[in-house]
Coordinates of C-alpha atoms in Angstrom, one line a residue:
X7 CA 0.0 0.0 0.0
X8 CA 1.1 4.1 -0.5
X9 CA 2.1 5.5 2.8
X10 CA 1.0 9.0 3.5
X11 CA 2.9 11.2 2.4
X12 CA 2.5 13.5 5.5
X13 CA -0.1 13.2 8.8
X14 CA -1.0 16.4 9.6
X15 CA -2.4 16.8 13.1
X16 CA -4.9 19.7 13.0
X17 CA -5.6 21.7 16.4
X18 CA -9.3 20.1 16.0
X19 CA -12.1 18.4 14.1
X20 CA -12.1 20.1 10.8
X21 CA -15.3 20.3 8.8
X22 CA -14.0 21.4 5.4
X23 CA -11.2 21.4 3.8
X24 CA -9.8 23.2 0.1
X25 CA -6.9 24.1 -1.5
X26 CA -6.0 27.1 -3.2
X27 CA -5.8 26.2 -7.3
X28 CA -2.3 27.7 -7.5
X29 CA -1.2 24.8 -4.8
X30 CA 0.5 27.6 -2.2
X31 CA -2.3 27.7 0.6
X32 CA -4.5 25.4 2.6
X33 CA -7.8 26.5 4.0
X34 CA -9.2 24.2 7.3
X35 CA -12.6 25.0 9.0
X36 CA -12.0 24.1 12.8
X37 CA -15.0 24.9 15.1
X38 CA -15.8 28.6 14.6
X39 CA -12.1 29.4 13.0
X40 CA -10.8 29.4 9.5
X41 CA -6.7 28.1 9.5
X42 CA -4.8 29.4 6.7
X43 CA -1.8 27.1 5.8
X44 CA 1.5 28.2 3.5
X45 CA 1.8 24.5 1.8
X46 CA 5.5 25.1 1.3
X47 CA 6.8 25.4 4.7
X48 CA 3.8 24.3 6.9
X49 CA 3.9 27.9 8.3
X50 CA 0.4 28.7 9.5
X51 CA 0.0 32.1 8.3
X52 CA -3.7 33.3 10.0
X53 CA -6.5 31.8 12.0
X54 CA -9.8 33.7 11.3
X55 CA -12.6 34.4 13.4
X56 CA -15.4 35.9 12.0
X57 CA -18.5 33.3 12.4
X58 CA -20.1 32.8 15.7
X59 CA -20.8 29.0 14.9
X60 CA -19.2 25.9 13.1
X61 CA -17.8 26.0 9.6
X62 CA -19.2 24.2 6.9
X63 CA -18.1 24.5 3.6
X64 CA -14.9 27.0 2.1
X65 CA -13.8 27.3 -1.2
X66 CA -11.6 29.4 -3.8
X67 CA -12.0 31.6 -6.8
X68 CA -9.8 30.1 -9.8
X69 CA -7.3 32.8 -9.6
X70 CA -6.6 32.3 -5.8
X71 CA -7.3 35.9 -5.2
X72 CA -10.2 35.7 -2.8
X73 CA -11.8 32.5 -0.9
X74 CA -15.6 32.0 0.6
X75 CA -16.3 30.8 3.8
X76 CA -20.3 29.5 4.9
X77 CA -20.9 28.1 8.2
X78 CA -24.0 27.3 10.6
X79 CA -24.4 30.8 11.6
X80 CA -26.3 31.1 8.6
X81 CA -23.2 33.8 6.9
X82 CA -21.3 33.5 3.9
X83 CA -18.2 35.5 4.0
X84 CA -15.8 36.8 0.9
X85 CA -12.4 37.1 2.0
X86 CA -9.7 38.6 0.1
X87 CA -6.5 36.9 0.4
X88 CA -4.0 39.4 0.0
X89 CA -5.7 41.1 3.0
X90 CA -5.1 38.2 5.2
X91 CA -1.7 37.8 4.5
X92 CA -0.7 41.4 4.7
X93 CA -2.8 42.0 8.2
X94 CA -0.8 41.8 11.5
X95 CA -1.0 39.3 13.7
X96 CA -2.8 40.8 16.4
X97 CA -5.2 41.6 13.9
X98 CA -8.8 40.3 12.7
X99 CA -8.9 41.1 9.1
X100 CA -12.7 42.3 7.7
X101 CA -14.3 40.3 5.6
X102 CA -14.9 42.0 1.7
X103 CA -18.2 41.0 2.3
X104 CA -20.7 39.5 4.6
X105 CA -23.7 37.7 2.8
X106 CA -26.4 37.5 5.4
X107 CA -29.8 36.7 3.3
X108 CA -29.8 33.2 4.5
X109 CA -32.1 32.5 7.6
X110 CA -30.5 29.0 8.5
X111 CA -27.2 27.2 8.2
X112 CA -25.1 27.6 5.0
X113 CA -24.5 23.8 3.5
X114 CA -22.5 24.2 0.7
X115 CA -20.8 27.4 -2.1
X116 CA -19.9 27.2 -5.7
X117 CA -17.4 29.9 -7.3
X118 CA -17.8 30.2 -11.3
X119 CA -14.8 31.7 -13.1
X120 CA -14.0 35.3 -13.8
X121 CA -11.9 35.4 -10.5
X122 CA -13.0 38.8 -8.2
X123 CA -15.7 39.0 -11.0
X124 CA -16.8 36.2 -10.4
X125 CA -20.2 34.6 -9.0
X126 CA -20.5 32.3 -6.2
X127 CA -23.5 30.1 -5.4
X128 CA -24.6 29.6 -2.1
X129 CA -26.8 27.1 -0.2
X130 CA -28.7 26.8 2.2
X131 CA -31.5 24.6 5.0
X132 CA -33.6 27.4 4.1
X133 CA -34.9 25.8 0.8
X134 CA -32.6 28.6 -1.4
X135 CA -30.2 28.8 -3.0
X136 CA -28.8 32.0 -4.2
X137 CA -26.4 33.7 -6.8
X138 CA -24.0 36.4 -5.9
X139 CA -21.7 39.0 -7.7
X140 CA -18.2 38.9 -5.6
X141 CA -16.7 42.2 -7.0
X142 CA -20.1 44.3 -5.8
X143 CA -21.6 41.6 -3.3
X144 CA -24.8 42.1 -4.7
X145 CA -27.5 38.9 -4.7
X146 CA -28.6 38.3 -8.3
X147 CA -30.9 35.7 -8.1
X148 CA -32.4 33.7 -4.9
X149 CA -34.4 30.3 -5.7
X150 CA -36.5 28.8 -3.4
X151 CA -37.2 24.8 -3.3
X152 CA -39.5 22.6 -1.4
X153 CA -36.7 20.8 0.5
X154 CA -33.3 21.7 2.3
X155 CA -30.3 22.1 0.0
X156 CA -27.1 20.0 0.6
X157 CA -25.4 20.7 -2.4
X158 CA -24.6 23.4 -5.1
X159 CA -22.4 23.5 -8.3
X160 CA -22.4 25.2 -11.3
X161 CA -21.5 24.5 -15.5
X162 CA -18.6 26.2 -16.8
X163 CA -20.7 28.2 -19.0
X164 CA -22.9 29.3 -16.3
X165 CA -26.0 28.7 -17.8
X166 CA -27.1 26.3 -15.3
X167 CA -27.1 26.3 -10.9
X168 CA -27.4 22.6 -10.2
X169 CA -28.9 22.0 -6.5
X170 CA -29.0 18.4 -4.6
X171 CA -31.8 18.5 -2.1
X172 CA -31.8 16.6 1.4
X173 CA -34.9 13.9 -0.4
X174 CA -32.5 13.3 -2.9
X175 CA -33.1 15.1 -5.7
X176 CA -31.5 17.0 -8.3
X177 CA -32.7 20.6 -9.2
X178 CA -31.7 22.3 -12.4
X179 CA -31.9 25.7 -12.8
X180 CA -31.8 28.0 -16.0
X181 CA -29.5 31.3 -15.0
X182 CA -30.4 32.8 -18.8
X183 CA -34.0 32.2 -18.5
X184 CA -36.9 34.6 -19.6
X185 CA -38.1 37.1 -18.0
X186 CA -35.5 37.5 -15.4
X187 CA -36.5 37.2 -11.7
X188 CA -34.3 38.3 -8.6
X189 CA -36.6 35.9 -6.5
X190 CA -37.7 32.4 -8.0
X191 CA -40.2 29.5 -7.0
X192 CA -38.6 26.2 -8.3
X193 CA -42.2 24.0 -8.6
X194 CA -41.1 20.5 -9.4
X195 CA -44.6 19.8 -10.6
X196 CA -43.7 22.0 -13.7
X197 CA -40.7 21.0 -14.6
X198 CA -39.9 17.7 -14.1
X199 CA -37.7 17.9 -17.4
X200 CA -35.3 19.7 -15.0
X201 CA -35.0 17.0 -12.1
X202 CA -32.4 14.1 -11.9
X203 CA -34.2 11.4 -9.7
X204 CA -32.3 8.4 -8.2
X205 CA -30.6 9.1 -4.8
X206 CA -32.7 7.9 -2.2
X207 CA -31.3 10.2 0.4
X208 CA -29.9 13.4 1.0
X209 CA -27.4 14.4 -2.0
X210 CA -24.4 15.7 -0.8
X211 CA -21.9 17.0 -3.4
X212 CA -22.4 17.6 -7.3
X213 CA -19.5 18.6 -9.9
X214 CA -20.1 19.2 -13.7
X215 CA -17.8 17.8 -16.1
X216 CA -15.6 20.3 -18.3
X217 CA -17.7 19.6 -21.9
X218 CA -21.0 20.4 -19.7
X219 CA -22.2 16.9 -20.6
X220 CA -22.3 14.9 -17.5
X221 CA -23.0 15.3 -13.7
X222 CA -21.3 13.6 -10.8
X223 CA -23.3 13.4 -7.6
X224 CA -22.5 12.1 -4.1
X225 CA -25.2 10.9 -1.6
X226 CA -25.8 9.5 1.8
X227 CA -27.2 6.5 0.2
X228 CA -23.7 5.1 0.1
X229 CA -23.8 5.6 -4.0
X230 CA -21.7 7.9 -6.5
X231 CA -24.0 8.2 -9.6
X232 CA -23.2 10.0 -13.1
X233 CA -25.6 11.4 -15.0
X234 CA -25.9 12.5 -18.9
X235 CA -27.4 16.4 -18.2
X236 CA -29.3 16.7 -21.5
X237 CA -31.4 13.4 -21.2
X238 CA -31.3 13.5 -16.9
X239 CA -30.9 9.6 -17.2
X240 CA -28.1 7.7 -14.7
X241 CA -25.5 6.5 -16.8
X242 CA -23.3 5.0 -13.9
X243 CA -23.7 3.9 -10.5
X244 CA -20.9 3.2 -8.0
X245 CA -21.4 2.0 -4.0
X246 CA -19.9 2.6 -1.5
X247 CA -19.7 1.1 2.2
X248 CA -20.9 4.0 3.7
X249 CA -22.2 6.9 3.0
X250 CA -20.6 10.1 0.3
X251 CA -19.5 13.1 1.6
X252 CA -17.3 14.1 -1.0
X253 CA -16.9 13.6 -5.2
X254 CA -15.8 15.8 -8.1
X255 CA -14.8 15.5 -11.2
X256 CA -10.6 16.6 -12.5
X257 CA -8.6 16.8 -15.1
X258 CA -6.3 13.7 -14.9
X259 CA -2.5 14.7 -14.0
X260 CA 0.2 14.7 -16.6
X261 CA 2.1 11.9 -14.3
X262 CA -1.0 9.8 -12.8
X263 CA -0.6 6.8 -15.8
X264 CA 3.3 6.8 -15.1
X265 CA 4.2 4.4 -12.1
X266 CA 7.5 6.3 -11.3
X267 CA 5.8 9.8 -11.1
X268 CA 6.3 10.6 -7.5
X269 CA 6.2 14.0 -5.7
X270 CA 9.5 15.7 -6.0
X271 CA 9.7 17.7 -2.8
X272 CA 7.7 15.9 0.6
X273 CA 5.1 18.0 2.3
X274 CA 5.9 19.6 5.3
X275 CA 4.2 19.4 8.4
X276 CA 1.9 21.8 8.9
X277 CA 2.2 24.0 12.3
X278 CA 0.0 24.5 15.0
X279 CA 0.9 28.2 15.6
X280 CA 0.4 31.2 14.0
X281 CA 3.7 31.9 11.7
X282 CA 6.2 33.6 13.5
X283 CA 5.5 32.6 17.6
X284 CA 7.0 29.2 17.5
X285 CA 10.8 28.6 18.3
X286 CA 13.3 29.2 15.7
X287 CA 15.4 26.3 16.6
X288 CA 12.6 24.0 16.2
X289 CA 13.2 20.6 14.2
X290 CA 12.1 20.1 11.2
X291 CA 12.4 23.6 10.0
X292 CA 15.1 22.9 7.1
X293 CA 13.8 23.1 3.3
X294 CA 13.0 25.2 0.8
X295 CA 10.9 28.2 1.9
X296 CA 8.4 29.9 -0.4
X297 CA 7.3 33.0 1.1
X298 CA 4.9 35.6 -0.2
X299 CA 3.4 39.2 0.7
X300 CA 4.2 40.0 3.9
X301 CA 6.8 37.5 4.7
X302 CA 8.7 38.2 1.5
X303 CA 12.6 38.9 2.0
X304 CA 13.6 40.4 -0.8
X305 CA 12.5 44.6 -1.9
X306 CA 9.9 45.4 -4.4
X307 CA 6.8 44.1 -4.9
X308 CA 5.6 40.8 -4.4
X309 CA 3.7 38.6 -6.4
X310 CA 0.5 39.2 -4.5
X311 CA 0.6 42.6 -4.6
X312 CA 0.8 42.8 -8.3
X313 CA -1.8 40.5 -8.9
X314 CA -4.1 42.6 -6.7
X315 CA -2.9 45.7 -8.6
X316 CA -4.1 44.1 -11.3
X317 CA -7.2 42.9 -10.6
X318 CA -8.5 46.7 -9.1
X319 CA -7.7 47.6 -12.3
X320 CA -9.7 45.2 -14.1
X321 CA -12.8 46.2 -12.1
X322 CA -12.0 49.9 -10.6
X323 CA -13.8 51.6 -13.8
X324 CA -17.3 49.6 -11.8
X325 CA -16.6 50.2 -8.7
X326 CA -15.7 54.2 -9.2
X327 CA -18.9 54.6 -11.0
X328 CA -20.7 53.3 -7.8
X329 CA -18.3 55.6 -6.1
X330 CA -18.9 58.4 -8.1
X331 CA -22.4 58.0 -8.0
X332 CA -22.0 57.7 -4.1
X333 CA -20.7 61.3 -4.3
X334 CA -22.6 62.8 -6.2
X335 CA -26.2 61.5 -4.3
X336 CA -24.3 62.8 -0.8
X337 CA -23.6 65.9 -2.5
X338 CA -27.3 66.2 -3.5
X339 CA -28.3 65.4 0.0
X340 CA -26.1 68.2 1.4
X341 CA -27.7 70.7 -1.1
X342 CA -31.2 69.6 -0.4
X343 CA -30.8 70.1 3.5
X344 CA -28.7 73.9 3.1
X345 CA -32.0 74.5 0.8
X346 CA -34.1 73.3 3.8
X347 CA -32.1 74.8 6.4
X348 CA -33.0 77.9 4.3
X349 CA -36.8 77.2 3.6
X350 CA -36.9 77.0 7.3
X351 CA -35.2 80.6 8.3
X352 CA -37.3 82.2 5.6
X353 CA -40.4 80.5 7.2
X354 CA -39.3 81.6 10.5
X355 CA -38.6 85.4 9.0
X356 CA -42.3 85.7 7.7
X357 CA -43.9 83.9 10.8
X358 CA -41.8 86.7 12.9
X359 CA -43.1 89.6 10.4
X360 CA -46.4 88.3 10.0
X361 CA -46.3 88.1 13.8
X362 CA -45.4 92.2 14.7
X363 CA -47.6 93.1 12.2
X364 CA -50.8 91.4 14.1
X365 CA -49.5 92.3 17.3
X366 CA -48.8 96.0 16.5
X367 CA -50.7 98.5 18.2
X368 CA -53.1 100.5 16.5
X369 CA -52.1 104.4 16.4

């Protein structure tokens, strides 16, 4: 059998797990925490506190710049990650933003592509599931279900929000249709074209293949099925000894057919402390080093920072118009209370005049 290639002893249960897509950080839910891992050196870099209760699902953009969090305390947070990195120790960083239309406990989020310009998909016990623009935070659409959802993925194209309910059921969901709705009813009755049936209990995790063309869903009734998403028939069926909490669909490694292909560089263990408070002459601490934003040696700027320069550039022409506009309604506001202000005093002036006038005494 393949040995592990590193046990990494985690300061408690952790309820999700994900990796950045560049392969330099770790995320781990622990309790109420988020622990941010540098995969190079094991350093851990931040722990997070911002929910009040368990976590239950984190993931990503594809650019690495920003990562999700959802939990029990019915909050999805947007975190950028230069921010974390670059924030002091001492210090809580803010979330970008806090997503708090849920009313129960978050089960599962989806980021499509576009990086901060992205969407994400949330979902949630409260029968929705929701759409959201990261660069604004805005909720573009919010669909609601007759069951809990467990599960939420979307197709590369985003033209379709795929939700696995807790009866087992598959709910597909047009993003492009007509006319569109911020809020949506999803009545099985109507279209049942647009359910996958099979799973006999609660469905857990979905992934979309890269063509679009076939579905891969996890469930608690110990089964792993794959589905063709034009015809919504089960093309494959594999079971399991207990039941599926996890399953998605990758692109196959250059190396995974060769038998030699082994990792050249073993993973470090990952630490227990927040970068920088542990001893210096601890063992172990030999090996190459990969360090980035605020623990980078050399001058200049750092690979982070220029990627963030880049991205508020790609999206700063939005985001000043909503600031510009921001100005320009306070400055409207500060005109249309002086004009008040002075509506008032004139009022005041004739209610004075009008006043001596009456009470003048008559020659």
């Amino acid at each position: 059998q393949d040995q592990l290639q590193q046990k990494i002893i985690c300061p408690g249960p952790v309820t999700c797990l994900t990796a950045s897509p560049n392969g330099l950080y770790v995320l781990a839910g622990v309790a109420e925490s988020i622990y941010l891992w540098e995969v190079s050196n094991g350093n851990l870099l931040a722990i997070l506190n911002r929910h009040y209760q368990d976590l239950t699902c984190l993931c990503f953009t594809d650019d690495s710049s920003h990562f999700l969090s959802g939990a029990k305390d019915c909050l999805a947070l947007v975190w950028n990650l230069y921010n974390v990195l670059q924030a002091e120790p001492s210090q809580i960083p803010d979330p970008r933003h806090v997503w708090s239309r849920h009313s129960l406990p978050i089960t599962d989020l989806c980021c499509g592509f576009g990086g901060p310009l992205a969407r994400a998909a949330t979902a949630s016990l409260d029968q929705t599931a929701k759409l959201w623009e990261i660069s604004s935070g805005e909720l573009l659409l919010s669909v609601l279900f007759d069951v809990g959802i467990m599960a939420v993925t979307l197709d590369l194209s985003e033209y379709h929000m795929f939700c696995g309910g807790m009866d087992g059921s598959i709910f597909q969901v047009d993003l492009c249709a007509w006319p569109v709705q911020r809020d949506r009813t999803f009545q099985t009755e109507r279209e049942n074209g647009k359910v996958f049936k099979g799973h006999r209990n609660q469905v857990t995790c979905l992934s979309v293949s890269t063509d679009g063309s076939l579905l891969l869903s996890g469930s608690h009734d110990e089964t792993v099925r794959l589905w063709d998403i034009q015809s919504k028939q089960c093309l494959k069926t594999m079971n399991h000894k207990g039941p599926v909490t996890n399953a998605f669909i990758v692109l196959a490694p250059a190396n995974m057919v060769n038998p030699d292909g082994k990792p050249s560089m073993p993973l470090p263990k990952f630490s227990r402390h927040l970068h920088g408070t542990e001893s210096s002459d601890e063992p172990g601490t030999e090996g190459v080093t990969l360090r980035l934003g605020l623990h980078q040696q050399e001058p200049g700027q750092s690979y982070l920072e220029k990627a963030e320069r880049m991205y508020s550039q790609m999206y700063s022409t939005r985001e000043k118009n909503l600031v510009g506009d921001q100005e320009h309604l306070t400055i409207q506001v500060s005109e249309l209370e002086e004009e008040v202000s002075n509506l008032r005093k004139i009022n005041k002036d004739l209610f004075d005049f009008s006043t001596r006038i009456i009470t003048k005494p008559a020659k």
